Coordinates of C-alpha atoms in Angstrom, one line a residue:
Chain A
M1 CA 21.0 -8.5 -11.8
T2 CA 20.8 -9.1 -8.1
P3 CA 21.5 -5.9 -6.3
T4 CA 24.9 -5.9 -4.4
A5 CA 25.2 -5.0 -0.8
P6 CA 25.8 -1.3 -0.1
T7 CA 29.4 -0.3 0.2
T8 CA 29.4 3.0 2.1
A9 CA 28.0 3.9 5.5
T10 CA 25.6 6.4 3.8
A11 CA 24.2 3.7 1.6
T12 CA 23.9 1.3 4.5
A13 CA 21.9 3.9 6.4
A14 CA 19.8 4.8 3.4
L15 CA 18.9 1.2 2.9
A16 CA 18.0 0.7 6.5
L17 CA 15.7 3.7 6.6
G18 CA 14.4 2.9 3.1
D19 CA 13.6 -0.6 4.1
D20 CA 11.7 0.5 7.2
A21 CA 9.5 2.8 5.1
L22 CA 9.0 0.3 2.3
V23 CA 8.0 -2.6 4.6
L24 CA 5.7 -0.6 6.8
S25 CA 4.1 0.9 3.7
H26 CA 3.4 -2.6 2.4
R27 CA 1.9 -3.7 5.7
L28 CA -0.4 -0.6 5.8
G29 CA -1.4 -1.3 2.2
E30 CA -2.8 -4.6 3.3
W31 CA -5.5 -2.7 5.2
V32 CA -7.0 -1.1 2.1
G33 CA -10.6 -2.4 1.8
H34 CA -10.6 -3.8 5.4
A35 CA -10.4 -0.7 7.6
P36 CA -12.9 -0.1 10.4
A37 CA -14.2 3.1 8.9
L38 CA -14.0 4.9 5.5
E39 CA -12.0 7.7 7.1
E40 CA -9.4 5.1 8.1
E41 CA -9.3 3.7 4.6
V42 CA -8.2 7.2 3.6
A43 CA -5.8 7.6 6.5
L44 CA -4.0 4.3 6.3
A45 CA -3.6 4.5 2.5
N46 CA -2.4 8.0 2.9
I47 CA 0.3 7.0 5.4
A48 CA 1.3 4.0 3.3
L49 CA 1.7 6.4 0.4
D50 CA 3.8 8.8 2.3
L51 CA 6.1 6.0 3.5
L52 CA 6.4 4.6 0.0
G53 CA 7.4 8.0 -1.3
Q54 CA 10.1 8.1 1.4
A55 CA 11.3 4.6 0.6
R56 CA 11.6 5.5 -3.1
V57 CA 13.8 8.4 -2.4
L58 CA 16.0 6.5 0.1
L59 CA 16.4 3.4 -2.1
S60 CA 17.3 5.5 -5.1
L61 CA 20.2 6.9 -3.1
V62 CA 21.5 3.3 -3.0
G63 CA 20.7 2.0 -6.5
D64 CA 17.6 1.1 -8.6
E65 CA 14.5 1.3 -6.4
D66 CA 12.8 -1.6 -8.1
E67 CA 15.8 -3.9 -8.2
L68 CA 16.3 -3.2 -4.4
A69 CA 12.7 -3.8 -3.5
Y70 CA 11.9 -6.7 -5.7
L71 CA 15.2 -8.6 -6.3
R72 CA 16.7 -8.8 -2.8
E73 CA 16.2 -11.9 -0.7
E74 CA 14.9 -11.7 2.8
R75 CA 18.4 -11.8 4.3
A76 CA 19.4 -8.7 2.5
F77 CA 16.6 -6.5 3.9
T78 CA 17.8 -4.4 6.8
N79 CA 14.4 -3.0 8.1
L80 CA 13.4 -3.2 11.7
Q81 CA 11.6 -6.3 12.8
L82 CA 8.9 -4.0 14.2
V83 CA 7.7 -2.8 10.8
E84 CA 7.4 -6.3 9.3
Q85 CA 5.0 -7.5 12.0
P86 CA 1.7 -8.5 10.4
G87 CA -1.2 -6.0 11.0
G88 CA -3.1 -8.1 13.4
D89 CA -6.2 -6.3 14.7
F90 CA -6.5 -2.5 14.5
A91 CA -4.9 -2.1 17.9
H92 CA -1.8 -3.9 16.7
T93 CA -1.6 -1.7 13.7
I94 CA -2.0 1.4 15.8
V95 CA 0.6 0.4 18.4
R96 CA 3.1 -0.6 15.6
Q97 CA 2.4 2.9 14.2
L98 CA 2.8 4.6 17.5
Y99 CA 6.1 2.9 18.3
F100 CA 7.5 3.5 14.8
S101 CA 6.2 7.0 14.0
T102 CA 7.4 8.4 17.3
Y103 CA 10.8 6.9 16.6
Q104 CA 10.8 8.1 13.0
H105 CA 9.6 11.6 13.9
L106 CA 12.3 12.0 16.6
L107 CA 15.0 10.6 14.3
Y108 CA 14.1 12.6 11.3
A109 CA 13.8 15.8 13.3
R110 CA 17.4 15.2 14.4
L111 CA 18.7 14.3 10.9
A112 CA 17.0 17.4 9.5
E113 CA 19.2 19.5 11.8
T114 CA 22.4 17.9 10.8
D115 CA 24.4 18.8 7.6
G116 CA 24.5 15.1 6.7
P117 CA 23.3 13.5 3.4
F118 CA 19.8 12.8 4.9
A119 CA 19.0 16.4 6.0
P120 CA 17.0 17.3 2.9
L121 CA 14.9 14.2 2.9
A122 CA 14.4 14.3 6.6
G123 CA 13.4 17.9 6.5
K124 CA 10.7 17.1 4.0
A125 CA 9.6 13.8 5.5
V126 CA 9.4 15.1 9.1
K127 CA 6.2 17.0 8.2
E128 CA 4.5 13.8 6.9
V129 CA 5.7 11.8 9.9
A130 CA 4.4 14.4 12.3
Y131 CA 1.0 13.7 10.8
H132 CA 1.5 9.9 11.1
R133 CA 2.5 10.3 14.8
D134 CA -0.5 12.4 15.5
H135 CA -2.8 9.9 13.9
A136 CA -1.3 7.1 16.0
E137 CA -1.4 9.1 19.2
Q138 CA -5.1 10.1 18.7
W139 CA -6.1 6.5 18.1
T140 CA -4.1 5.4 21.1
L141 CA -6.1 7.8 23.2
R142 CA -9.4 6.7 21.6
L143 CA -8.7 3.0 22.0
G144 CA -6.9 3.2 25.3
D145 CA -9.5 5.5 26.9
G146 CA -12.5 4.1 24.9
T147 CA -14.2 0.9 26.0
D148 CA -13.0 -2.0 28.2
V149 CA -12.7 -4.0 25.0
S150 CA -10.5 -1.5 23.2
H151 CA -8.4 -0.9 26.3
E152 CA -7.7 -4.6 26.6
R153 CA -6.9 -5.0 23.0
M154 CA -4.5 -2.0 23.2
R155 CA -2.8 -3.5 26.3
R156 CA -2.2 -6.8 24.5
A157 CA -0.9 -5.1 21.3
L158 CA 1.5 -2.9 23.4
T159 CA 2.9 -6.0 25.0
A160 CA 3.1 -8.1 21.9
L161 CA 5.1 -5.6 20.0
W162 CA 7.2 -4.3 22.9
R163 CA 10.0 -6.7 22.4
F164 CA 10.7 -5.3 19.0
T165 CA 11.2 -1.7 20.2
G166 CA 14.8 -2.0 21.5
E167 CA 16.1 -2.5 18.0
M168 CA 15.2 1.0 17.0
F169 CA 18.0 2.4 19.1
Q170 CA 20.8 0.2 18.0
P171 CA 23.2 2.6 16.2
V172 CA 23.1 2.6 12.4
A173 CA 26.4 3.2 10.6
G174 CA 26.1 6.4 8.6
L175 CA 23.6 8.1 10.9
D176 CA 25.2 10.7 13.2
V177 CA 22.7 10.5 16.0
D178 CA 22.8 10.5 19.8
W179 CA 21.1 7.1 20.2
P180 CA 20.8 7.0 24.0
G181 CA 19.3 10.5 23.7
L182 CA 16.9 9.4 21.0
E183 CA 15.9 6.4 23.1
S184 CA 15.1 8.5 26.2
A185 CA 13.1 11.0 24.2
W186 CA 11.1 8.1 22.6
L187 CA 10.4 6.5 26.0
E188 CA 9.4 9.8 27.5
S189 CA 7.0 10.5 24.6
V190 CA 5.4 7.1 24.4
T191 CA 5.0 7.0 28.2
A192 CA 3.2 10.4 28.1
V193 CA 0.8 9.3 25.4
L194 CA 0.1 5.9 27.1
D195 CA -0.5 7.7 30.4
R196 CA -3.1 10.0 28.8
A197 CA -4.7 6.9 27.2
T198 CA -5.0 5.2 30.7
L199 CA -2.5 2.6 29.5
T200 CA 0.9 1.7 30.9
L201 CA 4.3 0.9 29.4
P202 CA 4.7 -2.9 29.1
E203 CA 7.2 -4.4 31.5
G204 CA 8.9 -7.1 29.4
P205 CA 12.4 -6.9 27.9
R206 CA 12.8 -4.9 24.7
T207 CA 16.3 -6.1 23.8
G208 CA 16.0 -9.9 23.6
A209 CA 19.1 -11.8 22.2
W210 CA 17.3 -12.3 18.9
A211 CA 15.4 -9.1 18.4
A212 CA 18.1 -6.5 19.3
G213 CA 19.5 -5.2 16.1
A214 CA 18.6 -8.4 14.2
G215 CA 16.5 -6.9 11.5
R216 CA 19.2 -4.4 10.7
Q217 CA 21.6 -7.4 10.1
G218 CA 19.1 -9.1 7.8
L219 CA 17.7 -11.5 10.5
H220 CA 13.9 -11.3 10.3
T221 CA 10.8 -12.9 11.8
E222 CA 8.9 -15.7 9.9
P223 CA 6.1 -13.6 8.5
F224 CA 8.5 -11.4 6.6
G225 CA 9.5 -14.1 4.0
R226 CA 5.8 -14.6 3.1
M227 CA 5.3 -10.9 2.8
L228 CA 8.2 -10.6 0.4
A229 CA 7.0 -13.6 -1.6
E230 CA 3.7 -11.8 -2.3
M231 CA 5.4 -8.4 -2.9
Q232 CA 8.0 -9.7 -5.3
H233 CA 6.2 -12.5 -7.1
L234 CA 5.0 -10.7 -10.2
H235 CA 8.1 -8.6 -10.7
R236 CA 10.3 -11.8 -10.4
S237 CA 8.0 -13.7 -12.8
H238 CA 9.0 -11.3 -15.7
P239 CA 12.8 -10.8 -15.5
G240 CA 13.9 -7.7 -17.2
A241 CA 10.4 -6.4 -18.1
S242 CA 9.4 -2.7 -17.5
W243 CA 6.1 -1.8 -15.9
Chain B
M1 CA -31.5 29.0 -2.7
A2 CA -30.8 31.8 -5.1
T3 CA -32.8 30.3 -8.0
A4 CA -35.5 32.0 -10.0
A5 CA -37.9 29.3 -8.8
A6 CA -36.9 29.7 -5.3
Q7 CA -37.6 33.4 -5.3
Q8 CA -41.1 32.5 -6.4
T9 CA -41.6 30.4 -3.3
A10 CA -40.0 33.0 -1.2
G11 CA -42.9 35.3 -2.0
A12 CA -45.4 32.8 -0.7
P13 CA -46.8 33.5 2.8
A14 CA -44.4 32.0 5.4
G15 CA -47.2 30.5 7.4
D16 CA -48.6 28.5 4.4
A17 CA -49.6 25.3 6.0
P18 CA -47.8 22.3 4.5
G19 CA -50.1 19.8 3.1
T20 CA -52.8 22.2 2.0
A21 CA -53.8 21.7 -1.6
A22 CA -52.8 25.3 -2.6
G23 CA -49.4 25.1 -0.8
A24 CA -48.6 21.8 -2.3
D25 CA -49.5 23.0 -5.8
D26 CA -47.3 26.1 -5.3
R27 CA -44.3 24.0 -4.2
L28 CA -44.6 21.6 -7.0
R29 CA -44.8 24.5 -9.5
A30 CA -41.7 26.0 -8.0
F31 CA -39.9 22.7 -8.2
D32 CA -40.9 22.3 -11.8
A33 CA -39.9 25.9 -12.6
T34 CA -36.5 25.3 -11.1
L35 CA -36.0 22.2 -13.3
A36 CA -37.3 24.0 -16.4
A37 CA -34.9 26.9 -15.8
D38 CA -32.1 24.4 -15.5
E39 CA -31.3 25.5 -12.0
R40 CA -30.3 23.5 -9.0
I41 CA -32.5 22.0 -6.3
E42 CA -30.8 22.4 -2.9
P43 CA -31.2 20.5 0.3
R44 CA -33.6 23.0 2.0
D45 CA -35.8 23.2 -1.1
W46 CA -39.0 21.4 -1.3
M47 CA -38.9 18.4 -3.6
P48 CA -41.3 15.5 -4.4
D49 CA -40.9 12.5 -2.2
A50 CA -40.2 10.3 -5.3
Y51 CA -37.5 12.7 -6.5
R52 CA -35.9 12.5 -3.1
A53 CA -36.1 8.7 -2.9
S54 CA -34.8 8.3 -6.5
L55 CA -31.7 10.5 -5.6
V56 CA -31.0 8.6 -2.4
R57 CA -31.2 5.4 -4.3
Q58 CA -28.8 6.6 -7.1
I59 CA -26.3 8.5 -4.9
A60 CA -26.1 5.6 -2.4
Q61 CA -25.6 3.1 -5.1
H62 CA -22.9 5.4 -6.5
A63 CA -21.2 5.7 -3.1
H64 CA -21.4 2.0 -2.5
S65 CA -19.8 1.4 -5.9
E66 CA -16.8 3.6 -4.9
I67 CA -16.1 1.6 -1.7
I68 CA -16.8 -1.9 -3.2
G69 CA -14.8 -0.8 -6.2
M70 CA -11.8 -0.5 -3.9
Q71 CA -11.6 -4.2 -3.5
P72 CA -10.8 -5.5 -7.0
E73 CA -8.0 -3.0 -7.3
A74 CA -6.7 -3.3 -3.7
N75 CA -6.4 -6.9 -4.6
W76 CA -3.1 -5.9 -6.4
I77 CA -1.7 -3.3 -4.1
T78 CA 0.6 -5.8 -2.4
R79 CA 1.7 -7.3 -5.7
A80 CA 2.2 -4.2 -7.9
P81 CA 5.3 -4.9 -10.0
S82 CA 7.1 -1.6 -9.5
L83 CA 7.2 1.0 -6.7
R84 CA 5.9 3.7 -9.0
R85 CA 2.9 1.6 -10.0
K86 CA 2.3 0.7 -6.4
A87 CA 2.2 4.4 -5.4
I88 CA -0.2 5.2 -8.2
L89 CA -2.5 2.4 -7.2
L90 CA -2.5 3.4 -3.5
A91 CA -3.3 6.9 -4.4
K92 CA -6.1 5.8 -6.7
V93 CA -7.7 3.5 -4.1
Q94 CA -7.4 6.3 -1.5
D95 CA -9.2 8.7 -3.9
E96 CA -12.0 6.1 -4.2
A97 CA -12.5 6.0 -0.5
G98 CA -12.6 9.8 -0.7
H99 CA -15.3 9.7 -3.4
G100 CA -17.3 7.4 -1.2
L101 CA -17.1 10.0 1.5
Y102 CA -18.3 12.8 -0.7
L103 CA -21.2 10.8 -2.0
Y104 CA -22.3 9.7 1.4
S105 CA -22.3 13.3 2.5
A106 CA -24.3 14.2 -0.6
A107 CA -26.8 11.5 0.2
E108 CA -27.0 12.7 3.8
T109 CA -28.3 16.1 2.6
L110 CA -31.4 14.2 1.6
G111 CA -32.2 13.2 5.1
T112 CA -30.5 9.8 5.3
S113 CA -27.3 8.7 7.1
R114 CA -24.2 6.9 6.1
E115 CA -24.8 4.2 8.8
E116 CA -28.3 3.6 7.4
L117 CA -27.0 3.4 3.8
L118 CA -24.2 1.0 4.8
D119 CA -26.7 -1.1 6.5
K120 CA -28.8 -1.4 3.4
L121 CA -25.6 -2.3 1.4
H122 CA -24.7 -5.0 3.8
S123 CA -28.1 -6.4 3.9
G124 CA -28.4 -6.4 0.1
R125 CA -31.3 -3.8 0.0
Q126 CA -29.1 -1.4 -2.0
K127 CA -26.9 -2.3 -4.9
Y128 CA -23.5 -1.2 -6.2
S129 CA -22.2 -1.3 -9.8
S130 CA -22.3 -4.8 -11.2
I131 CA -18.8 -4.3 -12.7
F132 CA -17.2 -4.8 -9.4
N133 CA -18.4 -8.4 -9.3
Y134 CA -15.8 -9.3 -11.8
P135 CA -12.4 -10.6 -10.5
T136 CA -8.9 -9.0 -11.1
L137 CA -6.9 -12.0 -12.2
T138 CA -3.7 -10.3 -13.5
W139 CA -1.9 -7.0 -13.1
A140 CA -3.2 -5.9 -16.5
D141 CA -6.7 -5.9 -15.0
V142 CA -5.7 -2.9 -13.0
G143 CA -5.0 -1.1 -16.3
A144 CA -8.2 -2.4 -17.9
I145 CA -10.2 -1.1 -15.0
G146 CA -8.6 2.3 -15.3
W147 CA -9.1 2.6 -19.0
L148 CA -12.4 0.9 -19.5
V149 CA -14.3 0.9 -16.2
D150 CA -13.2 4.4 -15.2
G151 CA -13.7 5.5 -18.8
A152 CA -17.3 4.2 -18.7
A153 CA -17.8 5.8 -15.3
I154 CA -16.7 9.2 -16.7
T155 CA -19.0 8.9 -19.7
N156 CA -21.8 8.2 -17.3
Q157 CA -20.8 10.8 -14.7
V158 CA -19.8 13.9 -16.7
P159 CA -23.4 14.7 -17.5
L160 CA -24.2 14.3 -13.7
C161 CA -22.1 17.4 -13.1
R162 CA -25.2 19.2 -14.5
C163 CA -27.6 17.1 -12.6
S164 CA -30.6 19.0 -11.1
Y165 CA -29.6 18.2 -7.5
G166 CA -26.9 20.7 -6.4
P167 CA -24.9 18.6 -3.8
Y168 CA -24.8 15.6 -6.2
A169 CA -23.7 17.8 -9.1
R170 CA -21.0 19.5 -7.1
A171 CA -19.7 16.1 -5.8
M172 CA -19.5 14.9 -9.4
V173 CA -17.4 17.9 -10.5
R174 CA -14.7 16.9 -8.0
I175 CA -15.0 13.2 -8.7
C176 CA -14.8 13.5 -12.4
K177 CA -11.6 15.4 -12.3
E178 CA -9.9 12.6 -10.3
E179 CA -11.5 9.9 -12.4
S180 CA -10.2 11.2 -15.7
F181 CA -6.7 11.3 -14.1
H182 CA -7.2 7.6 -13.1
Q183 CA -8.4 6.8 -16.6
R184 CA -5.3 8.2 -18.2
Q185 CA -3.1 6.3 -15.7
G186 CA -4.9 3.0 -16.6
Y187 CA -4.5 3.7 -20.3
E188 CA -0.8 4.3 -19.8
L189 CA -0.4 1.1 -17.8
L190 CA -1.9 -0.8 -20.6
L191 CA 0.2 0.9 -23.2
T192 CA 3.3 0.0 -21.3
L193 CA 2.2 -3.6 -21.2
S194 CA 1.1 -3.6 -24.8
R195 CA 4.6 -2.4 -25.9
G196 CA 6.4 -4.6 -23.4
T197 CA 7.4 -8.3 -23.6
P198 CA 5.1 -10.7 -25.6
E199 CA 3.9 -12.0 -22.2
Q200 CA 3.0 -8.5 -21.0
H201 CA 1.2 -7.8 -24.3
A202 CA -0.8 -11.0 -24.0
M203 CA -1.6 -10.1 -20.4
A204 CA -3.0 -6.7 -21.5
Q205 CA -5.0 -8.3 -24.4
D206 CA -6.5 -10.9 -22.0
A207 CA -7.5 -8.2 -19.6
V208 CA -9.3 -6.1 -22.3
D209 CA -11.0 -9.3 -23.5
R210 CA -12.4 -9.9 -20.1
W211 CA -13.4 -6.3 -19.2
W212 CA -14.8 -5.0 -22.4
W213 CA -18.4 -6.4 -22.2
P214 CA -18.7 -5.9 -18.5
S215 CA -17.8 -2.3 -19.1
L216 CA -20.5 -1.9 -21.7
M217 CA -22.9 -3.3 -19.2
M218 CA -22.1 -0.4 -16.8
F219 CA -24.4 1.8 -18.8
G220 CA -27.4 -0.3 -17.5
P221 CA -30.1 -2.1 -19.4
A222 CA -31.1 -1.1 -22.9
D223 CA -33.5 1.9 -23.0
D224 CA -36.6 -0.1 -23.5
A225 CA -35.8 -2.2 -20.4
S226 CA -34.7 0.6 -18.0
Q227 CA -37.3 1.2 -15.3
H228 CA -35.9 4.5 -13.9
S229 CA -34.7 6.2 -17.0
A230 CA -37.6 8.2 -18.2
Q231 CA -38.5 9.6 -14.8
S232 CA -34.8 10.4 -14.1
M233 CA -34.5 12.3 -17.4
E234 CA -37.7 14.2 -16.8
W235 CA -36.2 15.3 -13.4
K236 CA -32.9 16.2 -15.1
I237 CA -31.0 13.8 -12.8
K238 CA -30.1 11.9 -15.9
R239 CA -29.3 13.8 -19.1
H240 CA -28.8 11.0 -21.6
S241 CA -30.3 7.5 -22.1
N242 CA -28.3 4.4 -21.3
D243 CA -27.9 3.4 -24.9
E244 CA -26.8 6.9 -26.0
L245 CA -24.1 6.9 -23.4
R246 CA -23.0 3.4 -24.3
Q247 CA -22.7 4.3 -27.9
R248 CA -20.7 7.4 -27.0
F249 CA -18.3 5.2 -25.0
V250 CA -17.8 2.6 -27.8
D251 CA -17.1 5.4 -30.2
I252 CA -14.4 6.8 -27.8
C253 CA -12.8 3.4 -27.1
V254 CA -12.4 2.1 -30.6
P255 CA -9.6 4.5 -31.7
Q256 CA -8.0 4.3 -28.2
A257 CA -7.8 0.5 -28.5
E258 CA -6.1 1.0 -31.9
S259 CA -3.5 3.3 -30.5
L260 CA -3.0 0.8 -27.6
G261 CA -2.3 -1.9 -30.2
L262 CA -5.0 -4.1 -28.6
T263 CA -8.2 -5.4 -30.1
L264 CA -11.8 -5.3 -28.7
P265 CA -13.4 -8.7 -28.4
D266 CA -16.4 -8.1 -30.7
P267 CA -16.5 -9.5 -34.2
D268 CA -19.5 -7.2 -35.0
L269 CA -17.7 -4.0 -34.1
K270 CA -17.4 -1.8 -37.2
W271 CA -17.8 1.8 -38.3
N272 CA -21.3 2.6 -39.7
E273 CA -20.9 5.5 -42.2
E274 CA -24.6 6.2 -42.3
R275 CA -25.1 6.5 -38.6
G276 CA -21.7 8.1 -37.9
H277 CA -21.2 5.7 -35.1
H278 CA -19.7 2.2 -34.5
D279 CA -22.1 -0.7 -34.7
F280 CA -21.4 -3.3 -32.1
G281 CA -22.5 -6.7 -31.1
T282 CA -25.3 -7.7 -28.6
I283 CA -24.7 -7.6 -24.9
D284 CA -25.3 -10.8 -23.1
W285 CA -28.3 -9.6 -21.1
T286 CA -28.7 -12.9 -19.3
E287 CA -25.3 -12.5 -17.8
F288 CA -26.1 -8.8 -16.9
W289 CA -29.2 -9.7 -15.0
D290 CA -27.6 -12.7 -13.4
V291 CA -24.7 -10.5 -12.0
L292 CA -27.3 -7.9 -10.9
K293 CA -29.2 -10.5 -9.0
G294 CA -26.1 -11.5 -7.1
N295 CA -24.9 -14.4 -9.1
G296 CA -21.7 -12.9 -10.6
P297 CA -18.3 -14.3 -10.1
C298 CA -17.5 -12.1 -7.0
N299 CA -20.8 -10.8 -5.6
E300 CA -20.6 -13.1 -2.5
Q301 CA -16.9 -12.4 -1.9
R302 CA -17.3 -8.6 -2.2
I303 CA -20.2 -8.2 0.1
T304 CA -18.7 -10.7 2.6
Q305 CA -15.4 -8.7 2.8
R306 CA -17.3 -5.4 3.2
R307 CA -19.5 -6.9 6.0
R308 CA -16.4 -8.4 7.7
A309 CA -14.6 -5.1 7.6
H310 CA -17.6 -3.4 9.1
D311 CA -18.2 -6.1 11.8
E312 CA -14.6 -6.5 12.7
G313 CA -14.3 -2.7 13.0
A314 CA -17.3 -2.3 15.3
W315 CA -15.2 -2.3 18.5
V316 CA -13.0 0.5 17.0
R317 CA -16.0 2.7 16.2
E318 CA -17.5 2.0 19.6
A319 CA -14.3 2.9 21.3
A320 CA -14.1 6.2 19.3
A321 CA -17.7 7.0 20.2
A322 CA -17.1 6.2 23.9
H323 CA -14.0 8.3 23.9
A324 CA -15.7 11.2 22.3
A325 CA -18.6 11.0 24.8
K326 CA -16.1 11.1 27.6
R327 CA -14.5 14.1 26.2
A328 CA -17.9 15.8 25.7
G329 CA -19.0 14.8 29.2
G330 CA -15.8 16.3 30.7
T331 CA -15.0 13.2 32.7
G332 CA -11.4 13.7 31.8
H333 CA -8.7 11.2 32.3
G334 CA -9.4 7.9 33.9
G335 CA -13.1 8.0 33.1
R336 CA -12.9 4.8 31.1
T337 CA -15.6 2.9 32.8
G338 CA -17.6 6.0 33.7
A339 CA -18.6 6.8 30.2
E340 CA -19.7 3.2 29.4
Q341 CA -22.2 3.4 32.2
A342 CA -23.4 6.7 30.8

């Protein structure tokens, strides 16, 4: 019943990318009914839905999507620690989204150009992710170059999430990507957006001993277990049921 | 305003002073003629103040219901038991936010603003549908809301597609299409549970037991106790009475409940050959008025969450406004403090 660990490099990679999308989708879903404006209720739910769609395709490459989502324990999830971070205030959500969607957009654009197993998915998803990235960038500009309060909140969020960004560029088995090239493209893009938003790149380390590559190895931060408890509770309460 | 009635007014002298007795009579006649011809009143057309006020009240209440109505369902987004169901629910709640946006836009054509209407919602001066003051206690409630609550909403709203006020009628056409899709999804969710394990079946039955009567209450007070009904029907905002629509809904639901394999919690429910309708038991009107007055199980929780989202989001909206002002003012980059002083 419990899903087994992936055995091929392709499955390992599908699971890593699928878990990223699944977990971030869940975190965005927590915003529904709490967003600062109606337009953002629509936008955040929309992004959550896109990511959930990606997660379903990716997990299905590995096995049964529901078994994988609902019956794995925390240690078997291989998502980035960045995407499991709680929403915090709207600035934290936007920064998490800026960091991740920039990464995801650059990564999927590269995967779409390969002839690897992820090219079809990446080719389709890259259009959705371009929209997510644009949404995050526009809000980074509004909040960074908005009021003193919003600027300060963005500064704090950028710093708080910065240490989770190094993990994105740890090579993932099964993905044929120039990781250092991806990292420099990401840094360049984020720096340019922050500059326009009158913000600066945080200075702290982004590859701490614990954070670097940890999520990909199933080592997560404390809020993640609680998130999974909520996500999996109903499914686990009715073993074998269909929904 | 390409209506027969509008063409009548178009013939009137352009300089006709508003407020003169003759001008006022003409305008009222034109308005009445538009209604009589079953044509639409549009935002620039003259309309009686009471008609305008009544529409603002109804459309605002409808918009508020869409956004408060996101809460009971969003309560289950993070716990949906399969990824497919989670996707369906996310899409549905997103649609509801979209419906809220259409409806606030329709209300704004009457000379009010979304900010003003939200303020009235938050301060309790405007209401939302009483149904959303009931809690979603199990996953099956998501299905019961789709089947019964959206079903009742559609029964109420399909006639509004022919409502005399154009922007409202057009919003309803779009909304009803999406709502009937949601209703089918809710029915299908309940059907899956009903045919599932005994625990799932029991969960579905319990949800229907709790949502049936509140859904019947969605049609509003009985005809003899409905204060706005007669006037709304005269204005062709409303096309059918509360009791008429409620009866239609009961007649639709009974066979659906049978094919779901679930029962409706009303011992008095039975087919009346003579009337050609189902007879059903008496609604608990004490509960209805109680919920309407703010004493339902979730009134406090719903409005508190809505206010909190609005208040906690204030800095975000202020930032967006400040940023837009800077852009408009051409202060360019680095004008962060400049715009705040402006």
